[in-house]
Amino acid sequence: MTVVPIRQPIDGRRRPMFIGGLWVDAASGQTFETRNPATGEVIATVPRGGRQDIERAVAAARNAFVGPWSRFKPHERQKLLLRIADLFERHWEEICISDTTDMGLPIARARGNANRVLGMLRYYAGMATALHGETIENSLPGDIVSFTRKEPVGVVGAIIPWNAPTAASVWKIGPALATGCTVVLKPSEEAPLTPLLIAELMAEAGVPDGVVNVVTGTGAEAGAPLAEHMGVDKIVFTGSTLTGQSIVRASAGNLKRVSLELGGKSPVIVCADADLERAVPVAAMSVFANSGQICIAGSRLFVARSIHDEFVERLSAYAASLRIGNGIDPETEIGPLISQRQLDRVEGYLRAGSEEGARLVAGGTRLSDGAFAAGNFIAPTVFAGVSDTMRIAREEIFGPVISALPFDTLDEAVRRANDTPYGLAAGVFTRDLATAHQLSRRLQAGSVWVNTYHAIDPAVPFGGYKMSGYGREGGGEHLGEYLNTKGVFIRID
Ligand code: NAD
């Protein structure tokens, strides 16, 4: 793929943010640095947006919502989304480089996400012309026609984490454009650059001023004012369960609608009849991909006791074979963690695992020699002899750490798998069709994958059970989250 340079409102390392169609600094004039997590190098400074900037962005989004954007017909919004998808396709390599340098995602993996992200944009484009209410027969006296209308909820505040800036931005902005909403996006302070690039591409595609705004800044200074803003009609949030809870509290002022994609501690159950050739690499990458910084990481690996030792041995060999390094190298399979803070956090869990009596069978250390010295690298880690009560088996680590737990019966595996406050995803490996169906029914998770993992499609809803959140992204339900339903009665006799 080739890099196609685009119009750059950005000068060197200073990147302004995007409000009301203008590239602007923070009202305070303050900035913060963003670093390449593989090298520690500062790659840009961006505005440290705050309450005043959120005010300005919400006002711009409101003006756009009631302005010409409200008269865009569905087919015009469709054309716009298709143009955005085409521009993304042309600039895909640039988007990948941005994600790789800002948050460490291996470029091979970033490139591999093209179909998913472009597919999402084109799916929303299709949905833009498929929105409709219903005519409903009523039992009222007289001659009254009743029907429903679907109307955009209005100004949407979108708050996203660092671990998938491109997909997370598109998952928030795409449905807003399809339904006629406007957006104020607050990227993670750890990875703000791709969302800014996305704003640039959207403007180039012809998204009207104020329809998409990006305010960079911290959670406390920019995220919280957005979550509590009385002029915001809906918040879509992806991030930790703890922050999700504070978003819900902040939303109470105007009872804005909220959808939450939160954390997880997802189980993967490997049955005795599983195809190990397939199960070992897929189970490994269910956690090691993106250095474990994935909400759906299959970090609790329940393995049938009869195959447990062999499985752990093969898994450990696989972990040790993975190529770790700067994600910009196309051969790299495992990149760095996002920050020193995240590195400290994951190292804390490595210590906790050993202190609580788990047996370290692969990895378990920070990599700090030579080219690794300036980055935040952790070797893919496998713990065996883990019990359900250990912290590494209960808490979301958000690092490349798997805990293997043997089981004796499927009933026991399901009970233990469901014994968590989370319910984002689950995996099953079996050759038996009945087991596949039974477990996919009994596991309490928003997504269940059998003999695969990470399968996400724009047309299939994704989201959490329990403390992994509510609301769905993907599928028809997703657009419903951006729409109000109005019942209309017209007396015609
Ligand atoms: P985080 O909750 O710390 O931050 C997420 C976003 O919220 C950031 O933009 C941050 O600036 C902002 N924020 C922080 N405090 C805020 C506040 N008080 N008010 C408003 N905004 C605030 O999460 P993170 O550490 O960036 O990301 C990791 C977490 O995200 C993990 O728990 C992971 O499981 C979760 N995640 C979930 C999904 C999913 O789809 N379910 C996807 C990716 C990540």
XYZ file of C-alpha atoms and ligand atoms in Angstrom:
537
model
C 0.000 0.000 0.000
C 1.173 3.524 -0.629
C 0.918 6.562 1.567
C -1.241 9.297 0.080
C -0.474 12.641 1.667
C -3.528 14.624 2.664
C -4.240 18.278 3.267
C -2.490 19.039 6.541
C -3.830 21.727 8.819
C -1.145 20.462 11.101
C 2.283 21.932 11.328
C 5.071 19.584 12.347
C 4.542 18.244 15.805
C 1.872 20.660 16.990
C -1.572 19.289 16.264
C -4.614 21.463 16.885
C -8.032 19.971 17.635
C -11.176 20.241 15.534
C -14.211 22.273 16.662
C -16.952 23.657 14.432
C -14.921 23.009 11.285
C -11.880 24.897 12.589
C -8.471 23.646 13.721
C -8.010 25.275 17.106
C -5.899 25.317 20.265
C -7.346 24.870 23.749
C -8.935 28.003 25.192
C -6.371 27.765 28.000
C -3.520 27.550 25.487
C -2.287 24.442 27.309
C -0.993 21.369 25.508
C 0.177 17.874 26.353
C 2.619 15.499 24.720
C 1.860 12.177 23.159
C 4.630 9.597 22.876
C 5.464 6.588 20.775
C 5.179 3.751 23.325
C 7.775 1.681 21.450
C 10.501 4.333 21.669
C 9.415 6.823 24.308
C 9.843 9.589 21.732
C 7.459 12.571 21.829
C 5.617 12.494 18.498
C 3.237 15.414 18.915
C 1.819 17.990 21.254
C -1.932 18.411 21.236
C -4.305 20.859 22.926
C -5.217 20.112 26.505
C -8.904 20.788 26.077
C -11.080 21.639 29.054
C -14.573 22.720 30.039
C -14.530 25.838 27.829
C -13.539 23.826 24.772
C -16.256 21.283 25.491
C -18.745 24.184 25.733
C -17.615 25.422 22.362
C -17.733 21.995 20.743
C -21.192 21.167 22.125
C -22.473 24.533 20.868
C -20.989 23.842 17.425
C -22.561 20.379 17.421
C -25.953 21.809 18.431
C -25.828 24.485 15.716
C -24.962 21.872 13.152
C -27.711 19.555 14.392
C -30.438 22.142 13.912
C -28.780 23.683 10.834
C -28.353 22.405 7.281
C -27.346 18.945 8.540
C -30.924 18.392 9.722
C -32.068 18.729 6.097
C -29.632 16.130 4.739
C -31.695 13.355 3.209
C -30.834 9.742 4.097
C -29.304 9.177 0.665
C -27.078 12.252 1.150
C -25.847 10.914 4.469
C -25.298 7.590 2.741
C -23.206 9.197 0.004
C -21.188 11.045 2.621
C -20.430 7.835 4.520
C -19.425 6.099 1.301
C -17.098 9.002 0.457
C -15.582 8.756 3.936
C -15.070 5.011 3.450
C -13.333 5.622 0.115
C -11.076 8.282 1.642
C -10.235 5.962 4.535
C -9.331 3.290 2.006
C -7.010 5.653 0.126
C -5.364 6.814 3.348
C -5.440 3.499 5.142
C -1.654 3.186 5.377
C -1.468 6.633 6.946
C -4.130 5.659 9.486
C -2.186 2.485 10.300
C 1.073 4.395 10.799
C -0.722 6.838 13.059
C -2.120 4.037 15.256
C 1.205 2.224 15.310
C 3.258 5.244 16.327
C 0.734 6.677 18.777
C -0.418 3.538 20.566
C 1.931 0.753 19.531
C -0.435 -1.454 17.551
C 1.669 -3.717 15.268
C 1.262 -2.366 11.761
C 0.488 -5.814 10.356
C -2.519 -5.975 12.650
C -3.518 -2.382 11.857
C -3.431 -3.182 8.125
C -5.499 -6.287 8.779
C -8.258 -4.171 10.316
C -9.002 -2.438 7.001
C -11.925 -4.638 6.003
C -13.509 -4.346 9.393
C -13.317 -0.542 9.613
C -14.207 0.139 5.982
C -16.955 -2.458 6.300
C -18.340 -0.596 9.286
C -18.503 2.681 7.373
C -20.166 1.027 4.392
C -22.567 -0.848 6.633
C -23.681 2.430 8.251
C -23.979 3.941 4.793
C -26.387 1.149 3.871
C -28.328 1.599 7.078
C -28.745 5.349 6.522
C -31.407 4.656 3.894
C -32.991 1.788 5.818
C -34.272 3.756 8.821
C -38.032 3.668 9.213
C -40.895 3.827 11.673
C -43.965 1.605 11.609
C -47.643 2.051 10.978
C -49.401 0.464 13.948
C -53.096 -0.483 14.106
C -54.609 0.930 17.301
C -57.847 0.098 19.169
C -58.903 3.671 19.882
C -62.440 4.907 19.217
C -62.835 7.058 16.121
C -60.625 6.989 13.075
C -57.102 7.628 14.277
C -53.999 6.666 12.344
C -51.000 5.802 14.502
C -47.419 5.381 13.444
C -43.886 5.791 14.737
C -41.122 8.038 13.503
C -37.417 7.527 14.099
C -35.594 10.757 14.903
C -31.911 11.379 15.692
C -31.298 11.832 19.435
C -29.241 14.989 18.823
C -25.758 15.851 20.097
C -23.761 12.762 20.992
C -20.727 12.880 23.286
C -18.339 10.045 22.444
C -15.539 9.095 24.830
C -13.075 6.411 23.768
C -10.038 4.577 25.181
C -6.569 4.275 23.672
C -6.528 0.679 22.572
C -8.334 0.889 19.211
C -8.580 4.562 18.252
C -9.626 3.987 14.646
C -12.308 1.369 15.167
C -13.602 3.089 18.311
C -13.912 6.453 16.514
C -15.709 4.893 13.560
C -17.995 2.867 15.816
C -19.117 6.125 17.420
C -19.156 8.532 14.482
C -20.513 6.163 11.806
C -23.953 5.609 13.357
C -24.201 9.309 14.231
C -23.726 10.237 10.584
C -26.115 7.517 9.431
C -28.891 8.724 11.736
C -28.369 12.500 11.474
C -26.841 13.106 14.916
C -23.780 15.286 15.560
C -20.758 14.294 17.623
C -18.215 15.635 20.077
C -15.492 12.986 20.281
C -13.078 12.935 23.213
C -10.205 10.569 22.411
C -7.961 9.064 25.044
C -5.149 11.360 26.147
C -2.864 8.367 25.511
C -3.687 8.133 21.791
C -5.274 11.273 20.346
C -3.598 11.394 16.936
C -5.664 9.027 14.806
C -8.980 10.588 15.878
C -7.557 13.949 14.743
C -6.555 12.409 11.428
C -10.049 10.934 11.141
C -11.567 14.390 11.711
C -9.381 15.663 8.903
C -10.560 12.936 6.550
C -14.176 13.551 7.499
C -13.827 17.254 6.735
C -12.206 16.409 3.416
C -15.085 14.047 2.607
C -17.515 16.942 3.084
C -18.893 16.425 6.587
C -20.444 19.831 7.370
C -18.808 22.037 9.990
C -19.785 21.149 13.548
C -21.164 17.695 12.689
C -17.975 15.991 13.911
C -15.821 17.715 16.539
C -12.758 16.312 18.288
C -11.686 17.726 21.654
C -8.401 16.328 22.971
C -7.672 16.321 26.684
C -7.752 14.256 29.836
C -10.694 12.352 31.250
C -11.070 14.655 34.227
C -10.685 17.930 32.304
C -12.460 17.187 29.013
C -14.269 13.836 29.459
C -16.136 14.678 32.661
C -17.498 18.064 31.416
C -18.714 16.307 28.277
C -20.415 13.521 30.267
C -22.252 15.989 32.499
C -23.052 18.617 29.855
C -26.741 19.539 29.818
C -26.596 20.188 26.068
C -25.484 16.642 25.253
C -28.339 14.238 24.493
C -26.430 10.999 24.609
C -23.073 9.647 25.716
C -21.460 6.679 24.040
C -18.558 5.475 26.097
C -15.920 2.808 25.695
C -13.469 2.362 28.547
C -13.078 0.916 32.003
C -15.987 -0.144 34.183
C -14.916 2.325 36.876
C -15.042 5.285 34.496
C -18.311 3.937 33.052
C -19.851 4.175 36.519
C -18.777 7.813 36.864
C -20.194 8.543 33.392
C -23.558 7.134 34.469
C -23.526 9.365 37.556
C -22.489 12.403 35.489
C -25.284 11.743 32.998
C -27.989 12.124 35.652
C -28.211 15.939 35.394
C -30.239 15.865 32.184
C -30.870 12.087 32.175
C -29.041 11.825 28.892
C -29.041 8.463 27.207
C -25.942 6.384 27.819
C -24.405 3.350 26.161
C -21.371 1.690 27.684
C -18.778 -0.728 26.322
C -16.706 -1.579 29.382
C -14.121 -3.976 30.689
C -14.024 -7.755 30.768
C -12.440 -10.867 32.199
C -13.514 -13.196 29.465
C -13.374 -16.975 29.806
C -12.184 -19.347 27.106
C -13.215 -22.993 27.607
C -11.102 -25.615 25.864
C -12.942 -28.938 25.887
C -11.162 -32.282 25.827
C -12.211 -32.892 22.195
C -10.881 -29.535 20.915
C -8.730 -29.287 17.810
C -5.526 -28.164 19.532
C -3.840 -27.088 16.285
C -6.485 -24.396 16.079
C -7.186 -23.803 19.752
C -3.619 -23.079 20.884
C -2.840 -20.101 18.595
C -6.362 -18.674 18.754
C -6.543 -18.899 22.557
C -3.067 -17.369 22.794
C -3.886 -14.445 20.523
C -7.216 -13.929 22.257
C -5.041 -12.351 24.946
C -1.673 -11.534 23.405
C -2.999 -9.547 20.434
C -2.530 -5.801 20.983
C -0.374 -6.828 23.981
C -3.485 -7.823 25.858
C -4.942 -4.316 25.681
C -8.216 -5.644 24.372
C -11.490 -5.511 26.228
C -12.419 -9.000 25.011
C -9.094 -10.612 26.040
C -9.766 -14.279 26.832
C -7.669 -14.017 29.964
C -9.217 -16.919 31.930
C -8.369 -20.107 30.095
C -10.368 -23.082 31.378
C -8.807 -26.284 30.019
C -10.189 -29.810 30.411
C -7.925 -31.538 32.926
C -7.125 -34.436 30.561
C -5.442 -32.076 28.079
C -4.422 -29.307 30.490
C -0.684 -30.031 30.763
C -0.219 -30.563 27.038
C -2.229 -27.438 26.269
C -0.246 -25.265 28.690
C 3.021 -26.585 27.263
C 1.976 -25.803 23.690
C 0.574 -22.424 24.696
C 3.829 -21.510 26.440
C 5.873 -22.541 23.414
C 3.604 -20.416 21.235
C 3.942 -17.430 23.601
C 7.717 -17.747 23.555
C 7.753 -17.848 19.737
C 5.947 -14.533 19.263
C 7.958 -11.725 17.763
C 7.980 -8.715 20.049
C 9.125 -5.275 18.969
C 8.328 -1.874 17.557
C 5.016 -2.251 15.748
C 6.301 -0.335 12.741
C 8.268 -3.458 11.748
C 5.817 -5.507 9.634
C 7.181 -8.704 11.210
C 6.222 -7.591 14.730
C 3.422 -9.606 16.318
C 3.454 -8.066 19.800
C 4.027 -4.347 20.341
C 4.517 -2.305 23.516
C 2.017 -1.410 26.201
C 0.649 2.092 25.893
C 2.479 3.762 28.800
C 4.817 3.406 31.731
C 1.725 3.527 33.946
C 0.194 0.545 32.180
C 3.531 -1.258 32.343
C 3.685 -0.701 36.129
C 0.115 -1.944 36.439
C 0.784 -5.144 34.489
C 4.039 -5.780 36.385
C 2.007 -5.438 39.588
C -0.223 -8.299 38.384
C 2.811 -10.411 37.480
C 4.040 -10.019 41.057
C 0.561 -10.690 42.465
C 0.306 -13.909 40.413
C 3.572 -15.269 41.801
C 2.859 -14.083 45.356
C -0.548 -15.758 45.367
C 1.031 -19.045 44.309
C 0.437 -19.264 40.549
C 3.148 -21.009 38.512
C 4.818 -18.884 35.856
C 5.361 -20.999 32.738
C 6.152 -18.356 30.080
C 7.175 -14.708 29.998
C 6.576 -12.856 33.217
C 9.130 -10.122 32.744
C 9.551 -6.670 31.343
C 11.860 -6.550 28.316
C 14.377 -3.789 28.808
C 17.523 -4.724 26.892
C 18.747 -3.030 23.736
C 15.960 -1.832 21.450
C 13.387 -2.558 24.169
C 14.977 -0.172 26.677
C 12.965 2.974 25.890
C 9.640 1.225 25.249
C 6.995 -0.420 27.419
C 7.469 -4.085 26.526
C 6.274 -7.142 28.463
C 6.864 -10.738 27.357
C 3.640 -12.686 26.649
C 2.964 -14.451 29.936
C 1.290 -17.728 30.869
C 0.435 -18.647 34.463
C -0.656 -22.187 35.388
C -1.866 -23.509 38.735
C -4.160 -20.499 39.003
C -7.178 -20.622 41.296
C -10.427 -18.751 40.702
C -9.893 -16.461 43.675
C -6.495 -15.096 42.666
C -6.381 -11.466 41.526
C -4.965 -12.478 38.133
C -8.084 -14.617 37.621
C -10.563 -11.980 38.766
C -9.339 -8.535 37.716
C -8.927 -7.104 34.255
C -5.168 -6.855 33.652
C -5.171 -5.264 30.188
C -1.801 -6.821 29.432
C -0.485 -9.989 27.725
C -1.202 -12.351 30.621
C -3.167 -15.643 30.465
C -4.211 -17.708 33.480
C -4.749 -21.417 32.838
C -7.320 -23.125 35.063
C -8.088 -26.869 34.776
C -11.694 -28.143 34.944
C -13.310 -31.576 35.256
C -16.879 -31.202 33.995
C -18.567 -28.793 31.598
C -21.110 -27.817 34.243
C -18.263 -26.806 36.500
C -16.519 -24.903 33.683
C -19.669 -22.922 32.884
C -20.339 -22.108 36.522
C -16.774 -20.878 37.060
C -16.686 -19.035 33.733
C -19.845 -17.128 34.683
C -18.570 -16.356 38.178
C -17.372 -12.838 37.372
C -18.941 -9.389 37.504
C -18.091 -9.011 33.809
C -19.857 -10.445 30.765
C -18.272 -9.104 27.611
C -17.164 -12.184 25.675
C -16.454 -15.906 25.936
C -14.735 -18.525 23.809
C -15.292 -22.269 23.430
C -13.182 -24.866 21.653
C -14.911 -28.155 20.900
C -15.612 -30.454 17.952
C -19.010 -31.400 19.348
C -21.948 -29.487 17.901
C -24.203 -30.066 20.908
C -21.512 -28.770 23.294
C -21.030 -25.722 21.070
C -24.732 -24.894 21.218
C -25.147 -25.681 24.897
C -22.184 -23.601 26.024
C -23.013 -20.681 23.741
C -26.443 -20.615 25.430
C -25.204 -20.934 28.980
C -22.291 -18.488 28.950
C -23.298 -15.046 30.218
C -21.555 -12.834 27.697
C -22.474 -10.424 24.928
C -20.385 -12.353 22.388
C -19.611 -16.075 22.331
C -17.128 -17.455 19.835
C -16.824 -21.165 19.137
C -13.605 -22.445 17.531
C -12.631 -18.864 16.783
C -12.187 -15.581 18.643
C -12.217 -11.845 17.921
C -14.788 -12.275 15.140
C -16.541 -8.909 14.926
C -18.792 -7.929 12.054
C -20.569 -4.621 11.414
C -23.905 -6.415 11.061
C -23.639 -8.397 14.320
C -24.294 -6.645 17.662
C -21.386 -6.411 20.092
C -21.597 -5.379 23.737
C -21.681 -6.488 27.324
C -23.723 -8.350 29.887
C -23.478 -7.429 33.570
C -20.723 -4.918 34.432
C -19.308 -4.999 30.902
C -21.912 -2.408 29.989
C -25.147 -1.927 28.116
C -26.112 -0.951 24.607
C -24.849 -2.617 21.459
C -22.459 -1.576 18.692
C -22.920 -3.202 15.300
C -26.142 -4.416 13.762
C -29.518 -2.719 13.553
C -29.715 -2.272 17.330
C -26.710 0.001 17.152
C -28.456 2.647 15.094
C -31.443 2.367 17.417
C -29.165 3.705 20.157
C -28.850 6.971 18.202
C -32.565 7.319 17.503
C -35.628 8.401 19.433
C -38.928 6.706 18.676
C -41.899 9.030 18.458
C -45.484 7.769 18.474
C -47.777 9.906 16.284
C -51.613 9.838 16.308
C -53.601 11.656 13.641
C -57.373 11.816 13.853
C -58.790 11.670 10.379
C -62.587 11.259 10.851
P -10.518 4.692 30.895
O -11.869 4.391 31.426
O -9.450 5.076 31.834
O -10.574 5.869 29.813
C -11.430 5.800 28.704
C -11.756 7.209 28.270
O -12.493 7.849 29.308
C -10.540 8.098 28.021
O -10.809 8.941 26.932
C -10.443 8.900 29.298
O -9.807 10.147 29.111
C -11.900 9.093 29.628
N -12.179 9.366 31.051
C -11.465 9.016 32.134
N -12.077 9.449 33.259
C -13.203 10.085 32.869
C -14.273 10.722 33.555
N -14.295 10.805 34.877
N -15.280 11.240 32.836
C -15.311 11.145 31.496
N -14.313 10.573 30.783
C -13.287 10.026 31.464
O -10.126 3.419 30.030
P -8.746 3.181 29.302
O -7.781 2.863 30.392
O -8.455 4.279 28.348
O -9.083 1.887 28.429
C -9.051 0.618 28.957
C -10.415 0.137 29.381
O -11.341 0.238 28.304
C -10.418 -1.306 29.769
O -11.167 -1.499 30.935
C -11.074 -1.998 28.603
O -11.661 -3.220 28.888
C -12.044 -0.982 28.169
N -12.447 -1.208 26.776
C -13.690 -1.710 26.499
C -14.070 -1.978 25.193
C -15.423 -2.554 24.872
O -15.831 -2.484 23.725
N -16.132 -3.114 25.822
C -13.197 -1.689 24.150
C -11.954 -1.172 24.453
C -11.598 -0.921 25.776
